[in-house]
XYZ file of C-alpha atoms in Angstrom:
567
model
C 0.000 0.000 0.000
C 0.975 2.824 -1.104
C 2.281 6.094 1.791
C -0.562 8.602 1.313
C -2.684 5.655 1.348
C -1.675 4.648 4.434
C -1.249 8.312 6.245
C -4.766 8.383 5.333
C -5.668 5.533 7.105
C -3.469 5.941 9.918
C -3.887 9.444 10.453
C -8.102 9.457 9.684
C -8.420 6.278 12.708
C -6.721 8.983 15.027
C -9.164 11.517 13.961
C -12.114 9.559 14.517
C -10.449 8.326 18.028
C -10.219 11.943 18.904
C -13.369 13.259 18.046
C -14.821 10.235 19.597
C -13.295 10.666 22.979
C -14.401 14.648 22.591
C -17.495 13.564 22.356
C -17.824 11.094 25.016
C -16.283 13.695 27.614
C -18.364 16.551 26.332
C -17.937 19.512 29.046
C -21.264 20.363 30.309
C -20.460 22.495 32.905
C -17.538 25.503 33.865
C -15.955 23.284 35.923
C -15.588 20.700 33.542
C -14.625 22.807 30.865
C -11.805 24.851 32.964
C -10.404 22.024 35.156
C -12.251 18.638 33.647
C -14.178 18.822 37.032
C -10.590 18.284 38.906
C -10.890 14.702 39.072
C -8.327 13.343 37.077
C -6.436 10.592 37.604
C -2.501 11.538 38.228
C -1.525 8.779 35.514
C -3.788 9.903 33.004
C -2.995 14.117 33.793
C 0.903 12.666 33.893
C 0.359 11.426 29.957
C -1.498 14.719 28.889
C 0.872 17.001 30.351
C 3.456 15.007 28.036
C 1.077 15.380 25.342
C 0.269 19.197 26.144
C 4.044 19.955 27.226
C 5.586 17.771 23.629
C 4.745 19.797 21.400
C 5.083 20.170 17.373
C 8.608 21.666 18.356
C 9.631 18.585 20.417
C 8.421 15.913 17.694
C 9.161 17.578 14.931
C 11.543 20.240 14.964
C 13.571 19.320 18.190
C 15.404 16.517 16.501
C 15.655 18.658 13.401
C 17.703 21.408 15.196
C 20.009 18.977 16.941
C 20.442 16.906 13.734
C 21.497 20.439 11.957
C 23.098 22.461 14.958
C 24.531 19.810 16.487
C 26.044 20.784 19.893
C 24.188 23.777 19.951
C 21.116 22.528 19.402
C 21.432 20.661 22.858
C 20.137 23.947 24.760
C 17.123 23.168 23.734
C 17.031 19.613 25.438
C 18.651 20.796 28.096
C 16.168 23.927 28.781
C 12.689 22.533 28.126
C 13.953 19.100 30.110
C 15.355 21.322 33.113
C 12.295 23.555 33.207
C 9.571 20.553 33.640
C 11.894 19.946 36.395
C 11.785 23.003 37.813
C 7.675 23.905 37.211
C 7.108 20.087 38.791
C 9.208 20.880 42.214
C 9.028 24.311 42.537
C 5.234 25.770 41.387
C 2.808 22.876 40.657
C 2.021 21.584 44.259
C 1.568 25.546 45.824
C -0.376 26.485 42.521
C -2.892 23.637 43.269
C -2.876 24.451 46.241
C -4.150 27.894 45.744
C -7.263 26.201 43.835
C -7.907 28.500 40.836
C -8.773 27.951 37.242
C -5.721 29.843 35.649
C -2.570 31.770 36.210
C -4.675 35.324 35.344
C -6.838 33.945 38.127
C -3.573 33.715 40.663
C -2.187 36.571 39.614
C -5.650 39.092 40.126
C -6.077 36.956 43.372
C -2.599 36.649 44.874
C -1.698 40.748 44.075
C -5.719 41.756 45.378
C -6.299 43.651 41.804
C -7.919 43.510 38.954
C -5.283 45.395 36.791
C -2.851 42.809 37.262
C -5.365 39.902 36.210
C -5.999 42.155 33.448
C -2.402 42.390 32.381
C -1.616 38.730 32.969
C -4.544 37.813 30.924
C -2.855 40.040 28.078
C 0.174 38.337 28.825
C -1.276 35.050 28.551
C -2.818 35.797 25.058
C 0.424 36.795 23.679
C 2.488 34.084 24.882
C -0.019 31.256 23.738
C -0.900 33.204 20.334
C 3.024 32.622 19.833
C 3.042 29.400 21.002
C -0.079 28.265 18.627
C 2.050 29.540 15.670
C 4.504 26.965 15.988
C 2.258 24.376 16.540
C -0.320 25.128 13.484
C 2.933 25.590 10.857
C 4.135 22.161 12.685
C 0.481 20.686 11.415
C 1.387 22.119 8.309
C 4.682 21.040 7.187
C 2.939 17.069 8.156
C -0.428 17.221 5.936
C 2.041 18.921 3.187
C 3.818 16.042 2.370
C 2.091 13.380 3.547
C -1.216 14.419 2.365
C 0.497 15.928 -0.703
C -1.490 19.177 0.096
C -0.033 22.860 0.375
C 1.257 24.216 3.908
C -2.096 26.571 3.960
C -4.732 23.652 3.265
C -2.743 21.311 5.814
C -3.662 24.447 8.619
C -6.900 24.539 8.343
C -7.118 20.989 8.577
C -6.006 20.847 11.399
C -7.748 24.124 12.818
C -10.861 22.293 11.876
C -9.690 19.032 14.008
C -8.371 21.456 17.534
C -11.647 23.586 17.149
C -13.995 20.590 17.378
C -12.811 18.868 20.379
C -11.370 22.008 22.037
C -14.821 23.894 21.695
C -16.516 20.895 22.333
C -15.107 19.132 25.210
C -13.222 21.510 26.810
C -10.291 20.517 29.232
C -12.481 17.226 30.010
C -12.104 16.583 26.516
C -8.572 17.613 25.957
C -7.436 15.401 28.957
C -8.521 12.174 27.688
C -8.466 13.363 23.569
C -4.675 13.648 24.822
C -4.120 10.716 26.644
C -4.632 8.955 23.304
C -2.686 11.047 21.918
C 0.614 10.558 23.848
C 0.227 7.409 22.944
C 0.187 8.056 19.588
C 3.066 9.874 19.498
C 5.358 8.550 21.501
C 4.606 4.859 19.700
C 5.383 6.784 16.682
C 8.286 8.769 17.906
C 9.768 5.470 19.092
C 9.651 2.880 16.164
C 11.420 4.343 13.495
C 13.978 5.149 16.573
C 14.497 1.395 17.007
C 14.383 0.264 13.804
C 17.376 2.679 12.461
C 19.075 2.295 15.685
C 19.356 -1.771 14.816
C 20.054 -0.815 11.448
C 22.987 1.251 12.166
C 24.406 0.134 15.264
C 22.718 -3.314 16.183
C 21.313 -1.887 19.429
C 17.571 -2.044 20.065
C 17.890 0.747 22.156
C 18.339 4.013 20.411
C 19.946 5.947 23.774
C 22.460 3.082 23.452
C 22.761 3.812 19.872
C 23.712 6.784 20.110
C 26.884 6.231 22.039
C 27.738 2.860 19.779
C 30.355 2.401 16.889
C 28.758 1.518 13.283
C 27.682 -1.672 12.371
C 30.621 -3.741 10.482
C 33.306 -0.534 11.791
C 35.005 0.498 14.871
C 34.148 3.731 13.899
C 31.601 5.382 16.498
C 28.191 7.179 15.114
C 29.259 10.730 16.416
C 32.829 10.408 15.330
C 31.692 9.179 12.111
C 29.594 12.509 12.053
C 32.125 14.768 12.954
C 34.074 13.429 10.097
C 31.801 14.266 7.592
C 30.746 17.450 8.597
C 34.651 18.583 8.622
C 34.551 17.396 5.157
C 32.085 19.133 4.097
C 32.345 22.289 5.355
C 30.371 22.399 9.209
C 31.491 22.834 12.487
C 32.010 19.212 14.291
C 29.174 18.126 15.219
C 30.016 17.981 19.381
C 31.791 20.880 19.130
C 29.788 24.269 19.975
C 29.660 27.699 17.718
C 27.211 29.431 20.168
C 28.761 32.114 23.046
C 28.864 31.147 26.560
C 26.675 33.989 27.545
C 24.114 32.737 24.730
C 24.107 29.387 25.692
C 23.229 30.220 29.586
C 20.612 32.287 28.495
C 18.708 30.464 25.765
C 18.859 27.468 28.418
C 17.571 29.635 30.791
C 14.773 31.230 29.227
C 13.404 28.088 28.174
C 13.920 26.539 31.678
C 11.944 29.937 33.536
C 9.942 29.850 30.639
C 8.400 26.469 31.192
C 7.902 27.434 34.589
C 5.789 30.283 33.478
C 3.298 28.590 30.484
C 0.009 29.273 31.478
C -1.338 25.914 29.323
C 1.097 23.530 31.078
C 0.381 24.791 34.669
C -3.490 24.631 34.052
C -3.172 21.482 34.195
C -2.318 21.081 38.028
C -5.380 21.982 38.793
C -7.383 18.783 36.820
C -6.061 16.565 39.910
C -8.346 16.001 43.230
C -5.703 16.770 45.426
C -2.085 18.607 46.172
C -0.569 15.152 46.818
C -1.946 14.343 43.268
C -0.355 16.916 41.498
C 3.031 15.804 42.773
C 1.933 12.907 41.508
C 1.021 13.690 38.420
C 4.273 15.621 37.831
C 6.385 13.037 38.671
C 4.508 11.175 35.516
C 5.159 13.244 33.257
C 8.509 14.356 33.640
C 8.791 10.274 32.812
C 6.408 10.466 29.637
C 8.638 13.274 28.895
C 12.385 11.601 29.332
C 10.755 8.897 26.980
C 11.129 11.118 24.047
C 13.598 13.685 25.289
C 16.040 10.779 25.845
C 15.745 9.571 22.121
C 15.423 12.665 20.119
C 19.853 13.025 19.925
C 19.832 9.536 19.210
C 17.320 9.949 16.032
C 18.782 13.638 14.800
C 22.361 11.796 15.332
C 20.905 8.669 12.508
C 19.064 11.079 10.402
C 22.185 13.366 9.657
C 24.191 10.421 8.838
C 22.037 8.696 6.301
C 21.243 12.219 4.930
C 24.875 12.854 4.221
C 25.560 9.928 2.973
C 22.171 9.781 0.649
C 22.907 13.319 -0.407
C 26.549 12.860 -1.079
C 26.828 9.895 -2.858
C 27.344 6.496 -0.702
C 24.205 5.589 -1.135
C 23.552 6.815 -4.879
C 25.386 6.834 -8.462
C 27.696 9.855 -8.227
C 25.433 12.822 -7.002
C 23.004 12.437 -10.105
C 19.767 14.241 -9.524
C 18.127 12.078 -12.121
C 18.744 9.119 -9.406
C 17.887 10.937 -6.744
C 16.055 8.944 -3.913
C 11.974 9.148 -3.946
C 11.880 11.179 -0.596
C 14.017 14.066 -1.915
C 11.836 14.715 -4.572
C 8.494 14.153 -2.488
C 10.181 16.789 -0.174
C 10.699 18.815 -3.239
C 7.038 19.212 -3.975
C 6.480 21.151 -0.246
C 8.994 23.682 -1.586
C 10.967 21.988 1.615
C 13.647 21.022 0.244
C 15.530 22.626 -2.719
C 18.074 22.106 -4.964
C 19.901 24.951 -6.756
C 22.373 23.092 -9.605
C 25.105 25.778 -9.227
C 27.621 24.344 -11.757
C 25.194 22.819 -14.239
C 26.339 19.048 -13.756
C 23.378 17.531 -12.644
C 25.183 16.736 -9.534
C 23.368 17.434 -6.304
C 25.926 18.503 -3.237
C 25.299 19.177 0.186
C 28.140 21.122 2.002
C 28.452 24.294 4.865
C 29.995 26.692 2.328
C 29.771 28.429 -0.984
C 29.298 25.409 -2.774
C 26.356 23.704 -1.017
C 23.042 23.090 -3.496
C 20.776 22.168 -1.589
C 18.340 24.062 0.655
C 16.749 21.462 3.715
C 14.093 23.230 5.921
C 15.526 21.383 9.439
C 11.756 20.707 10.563
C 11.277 17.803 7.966
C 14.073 15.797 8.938
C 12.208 13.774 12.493
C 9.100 13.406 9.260
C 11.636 12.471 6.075
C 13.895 10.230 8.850
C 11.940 7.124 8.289
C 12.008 7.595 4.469
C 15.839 8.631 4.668
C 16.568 5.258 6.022
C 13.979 3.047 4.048
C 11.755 1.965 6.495
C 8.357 -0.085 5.506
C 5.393 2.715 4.349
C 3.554 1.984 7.120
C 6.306 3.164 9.864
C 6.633 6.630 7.052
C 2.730 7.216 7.995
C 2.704 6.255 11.673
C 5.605 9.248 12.004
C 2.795 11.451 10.429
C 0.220 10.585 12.429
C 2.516 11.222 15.711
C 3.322 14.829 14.429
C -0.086 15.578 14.245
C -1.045 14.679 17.580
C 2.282 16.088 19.000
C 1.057 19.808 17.244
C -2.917 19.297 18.433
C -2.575 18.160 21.593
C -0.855 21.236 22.774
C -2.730 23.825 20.018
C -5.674 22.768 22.005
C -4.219 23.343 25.268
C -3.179 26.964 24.327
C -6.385 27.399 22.652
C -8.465 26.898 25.672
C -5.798 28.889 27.928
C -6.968 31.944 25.735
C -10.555 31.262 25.802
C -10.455 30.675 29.600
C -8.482 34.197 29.700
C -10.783 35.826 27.728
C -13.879 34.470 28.872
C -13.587 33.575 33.179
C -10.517 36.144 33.590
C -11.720 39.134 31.694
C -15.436 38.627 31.794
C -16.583 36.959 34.389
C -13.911 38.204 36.865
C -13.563 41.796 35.868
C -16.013 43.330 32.678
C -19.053 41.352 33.418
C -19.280 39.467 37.094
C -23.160 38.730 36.492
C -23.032 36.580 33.753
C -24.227 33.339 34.546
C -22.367 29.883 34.018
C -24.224 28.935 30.391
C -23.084 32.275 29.102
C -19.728 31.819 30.314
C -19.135 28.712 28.409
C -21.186 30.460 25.512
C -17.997 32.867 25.210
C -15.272 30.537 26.477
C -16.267 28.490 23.171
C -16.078 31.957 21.052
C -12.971 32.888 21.918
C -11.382 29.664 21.466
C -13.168 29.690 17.903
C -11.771 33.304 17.535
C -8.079 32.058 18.512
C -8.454 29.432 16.202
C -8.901 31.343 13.119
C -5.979 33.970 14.252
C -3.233 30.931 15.418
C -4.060 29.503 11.708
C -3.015 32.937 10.093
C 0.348 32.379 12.582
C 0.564 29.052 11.056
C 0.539 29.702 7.196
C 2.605 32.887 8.062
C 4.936 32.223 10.829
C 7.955 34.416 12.101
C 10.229 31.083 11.648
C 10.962 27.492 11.981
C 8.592 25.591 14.338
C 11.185 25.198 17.726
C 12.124 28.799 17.061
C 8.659 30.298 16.917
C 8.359 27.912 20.250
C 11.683 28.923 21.778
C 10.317 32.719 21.339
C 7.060 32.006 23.394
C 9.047 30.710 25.730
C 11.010 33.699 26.021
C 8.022 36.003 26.517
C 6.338 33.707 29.276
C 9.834 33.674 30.840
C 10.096 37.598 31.090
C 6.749 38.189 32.394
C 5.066 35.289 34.017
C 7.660 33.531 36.019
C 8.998 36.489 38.557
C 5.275 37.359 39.333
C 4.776 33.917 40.026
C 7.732 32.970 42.081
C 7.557 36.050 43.877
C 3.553 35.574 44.313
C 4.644 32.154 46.325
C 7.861 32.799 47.978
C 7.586 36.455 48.626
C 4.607 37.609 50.243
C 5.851 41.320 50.584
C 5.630 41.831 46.945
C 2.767 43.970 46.376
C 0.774 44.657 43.027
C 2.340 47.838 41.695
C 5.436 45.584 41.958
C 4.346 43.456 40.067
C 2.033 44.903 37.205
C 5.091 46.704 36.761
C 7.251 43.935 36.405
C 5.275 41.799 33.959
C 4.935 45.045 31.847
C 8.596 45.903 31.367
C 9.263 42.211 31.166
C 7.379 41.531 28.648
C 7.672 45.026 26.739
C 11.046 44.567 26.545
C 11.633 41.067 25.313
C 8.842 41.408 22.668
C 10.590 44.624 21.411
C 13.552 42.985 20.951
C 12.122 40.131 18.856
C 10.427 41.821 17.373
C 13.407 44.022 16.084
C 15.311 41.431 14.789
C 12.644 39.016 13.618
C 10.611 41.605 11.677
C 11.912 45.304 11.466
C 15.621 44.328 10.644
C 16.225 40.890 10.511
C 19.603 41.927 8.216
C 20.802 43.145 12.064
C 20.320 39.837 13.276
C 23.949 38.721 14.262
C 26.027 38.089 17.166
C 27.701 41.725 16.206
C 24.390 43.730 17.191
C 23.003 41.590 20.002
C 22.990 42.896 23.602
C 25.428 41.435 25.299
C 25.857 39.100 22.733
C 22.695 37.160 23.296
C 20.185 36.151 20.269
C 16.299 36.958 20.485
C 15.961 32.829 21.174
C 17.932 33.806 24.601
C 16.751 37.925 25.710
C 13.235 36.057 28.107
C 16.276 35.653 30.584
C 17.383 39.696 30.401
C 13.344 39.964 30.003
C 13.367 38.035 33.535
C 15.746 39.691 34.810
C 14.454 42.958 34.140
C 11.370 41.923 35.456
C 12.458 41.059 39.382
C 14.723 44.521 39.510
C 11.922 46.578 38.274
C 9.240 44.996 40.543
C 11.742 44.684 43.508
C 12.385 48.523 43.075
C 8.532 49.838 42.809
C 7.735 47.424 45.695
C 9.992 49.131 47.778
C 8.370 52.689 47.270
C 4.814 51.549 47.205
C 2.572 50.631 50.067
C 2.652 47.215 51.918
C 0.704 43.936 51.113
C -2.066 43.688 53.069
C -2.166 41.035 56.220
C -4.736 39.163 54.706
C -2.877 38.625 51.434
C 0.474 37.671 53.330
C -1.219 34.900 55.408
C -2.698 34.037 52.404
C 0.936 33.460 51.004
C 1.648 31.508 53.837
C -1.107 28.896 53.584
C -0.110 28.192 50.218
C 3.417 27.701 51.155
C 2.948 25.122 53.267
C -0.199 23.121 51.962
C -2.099 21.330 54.011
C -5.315 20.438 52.063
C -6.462 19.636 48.596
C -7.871 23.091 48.107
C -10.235 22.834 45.433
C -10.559 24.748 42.138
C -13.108 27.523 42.350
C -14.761 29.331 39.999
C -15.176 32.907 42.064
């Protein structure tokens, strides 16, 4: 059977699965809709936090980076890895505690004002609206190839799939739609892992792999890579182009970052109880390792069998007219190009003047199984795994913005009479609102899919991880501290991404960075920024009232389950 045949199959039975599990956990109240009624098992919340947390950029462009970047691309494994680590020990348990639907909800409550819910909920919007970008391109660059369908027809695909079971079921329905779909993708993620990991090294195990020397050579998989990128014209592959400072501060704005996603922490409060978010955390940080764990190990396999594909071992002297099937299937996306610069016919891949051929680094996780001539059906399993990587956490951010809009703007602040049916009248409009606007993000986005995350990540970095830290651990900070903080934070880290992303991307070079630090790695000055500017305004502003400071206390150390409530 023939691939699209098969991605059709594959990919429709998860569709149906999906919609079917939407509409079997239809939300028919707030509290199901916010919070899935906060009875959630920790196993099941543990696998859709993976789901919601792996995103398009971890399934499909993480591996991509790493497999192009090399050791540079590692602060990306090493930031969103460290950061779940950090949000599971450090927030989720006192968040839970504190019982609320959302982080606008903490923030209004925890600094006593409605301004600051008002700005968080801004806050929130942008970072998610940034986030959803990625994740609709991510959908995409999948239904482009495998569906053989442009980029903009694969988006609204797949805004058609998120806005039925987001508007639908709600977080009740994204819990259990991604359940299924963690398993979906992390089956996918790992077969063609094991397979090419046997292949190339004879190790079942692709972490093993990884680390191993080449079948039939005593010649080890990364030293056989840093030989051929020398060759051709790249940096060695374990050796490291980026700036110490850089490195430090991409890391860390992806680590704070995580800390600070609104659709990730949301998801604390599904469980019954404190103890059970622990719980739940400690799940997921395992769902997660799963995949974080193999992702070198695959970027590592693909580079090597693209180079050698590419370059000639495994093809008759460079000719184009023998070029593989999957280069010229990746040809018809306009994702992959090749430019015959000295009229031979000759295809060449190199990191210099000579190099032909244009590769967009978020294919290579999708073209990996094709690279290394695995069986169709493995080639449309990968598919179907992208997919539910980029939906399962489109329709968490989707329902982050129509919880902001509708329970954090309305119902707490513009309109506090509204009853519960007309709340979930406008939580569903929003998200149907965000939907259309994230698919504009997706057919145009500001770059490639981990980038586009890695910026999000930035921006919830700079303005909603001080207020939060501070909002547990401090209980002096007052608002004006902190509406102040999340405003510079965020003002200036967009500014500067915006500057080099869009107003001058020619300027965007180590030469005319601050500090030397890219516009992947300015959420950590954004942080940074934030806690001097709030730490300074809180100490010529007026004190936090008693009430609000013993209310720090309790959630410091909690003692109960402290349910979610709606008001």
């Amino acid at each position: 059977m023939d691939i699209q045949t098969l991605t059709l199959l594959i990919v429709g039975a998860s569709f149906v699965l999906y919609i079917g599990i939407a509409i079997w956990s239809r939300a028919g109240s707030t509290n199901e809709f916010y919070v899935a009624g906060g009875g959630v098992h920790p196993v099941a919340n543990g696998m859709a936090t993976a789901a919601d947390w792996m995103s398009a950029a971890s399934f499909i462009s993480m591996a991509g980076l790493i497999s192009f970047m090399g050791y540079d691309g590692g602060v990306y494994l090493m930031g969103w890895t460290g950061g779940y680590v950090l949000l599971a020990l450090c927030l989720a348990p006192y968040l839970r505690k504190f019982g609320k639907f959302t982080v606008p909800d903490f923030v209004g409550d925890r600094y006593y004002s409605q301004l600051a819910r008002t700005v968080a909920v801004v806050c929130a919007i942008f970072v998610c609206f940034t986030y959803v970008a990625g994740q609709m391109r991510g959908v995409g660059v999948v239904f482009s190839r495998f569906l053989e369908v442009d980029i903009t027809t694969g988006v609204v695909i797949g805004m058609c799939i998120v806005f039925f079971y987001t508007v639908l079921g709600g977080m009740k329905g994204i819990t259990y739609t991604q359940v299924a779909q963690y398993c979906v993708l992390i089956f996918a993620y790992l077969v063609p892992a094991v397979f090419i990991s046997m292949m190339m090294t004879g190790n079942v195990l692709p972490q093993v792999g990884f680390g191993s020397s080449l079948v039939g050579t005593d010649t080890f998989l990364l030293d056989k890579l840093d030989g051929l990128s020398t060759e051709l014209g790249f940096t060695e592959y374990t050796s490291g182009t980026k700036s110490v400072i850089d490195v430090f501060c991409i890391t860390a704005a992806l680590m704070v970052g995580t800390a600070g996603l609104p659709h990730v922490i949301v998801r604390f409060f599904t469980v019954p109880k404190v103890r059970d978010a622990r719980k739940s955390a400690g799940w997921a940080l395992l769902f997660i390792a799963i995949l974080y764990t193999t992702a070198p190990a695959i970027a590592s396999f693909a580079r090597v069998n693209m180079i050698n594909t590419i370059n000639g071992e495994q093809m008759q002297g460079n000719d184009y007219a023998q070029a593989p099937d999957w280069i010229k299937n990746w040809e018809r996306t306009g994702l992959i190009k090749w430019e015959d610069k000295n009229e031979d016919g000759k295809m060449f891949y190199s990191g210099d003047e000579r190099n032909e051929m244009t590769i967009d680094r978020d294919i290579m996780v999708l073209a990996n199984p094709e690279i290394a001539q695995l069986p169709n059906w493995v080639i449309a399993l990968v598919a179907a795994g992208g997919i539910a990587a980029a939906l399962s956490t489109s329709a968490g951010l989707l329902l982050v913005i129509s919880t902001s809009v509708s329970h954090d703007l309305l119902k707490r602040n513009l309109m506090p009479d509204i009853t519960d049916k007309k709340e979930l009248f406008y939580a569903r409009l929003a998200a149907g609102v965000a939907i259309v606007i994230a698919g504009y993000f997706g057919v145009n986005p500001p770059g490639f899919v981990a980038q586009v995350v890695a910026f999000a990540f930035g921006l919830a970095a700079s303005s909603f991880f001080p207020a939060i830290i501070m909002g547990i651990f401090y209980k002096r900070m007052n608002k004006e501290g902190a509406i102040a903080g999340m405003l510079s934070g965020i003002t200036f880290t967009a500014a500067y991404i915006i500057y080099f992303k869009f107003i001058d991307p020619a300027a965007n070079t180590p030469a005319n960075w601050w500090f030397g630090i890219s516009p992947e790695g300015i959420g950590t000055l954004g942080m940074m920024l934030n806690f001097a500017v709030a730490l300074v305004v809180n100490r010529f502003t007026a004190e936090v009232p008693a009430d609000v400071q013993e209310m720090v206390e309790s959630i410091r150390y909690p003692k109960g389950s402290g349910s979610a409530q709606a008001h």
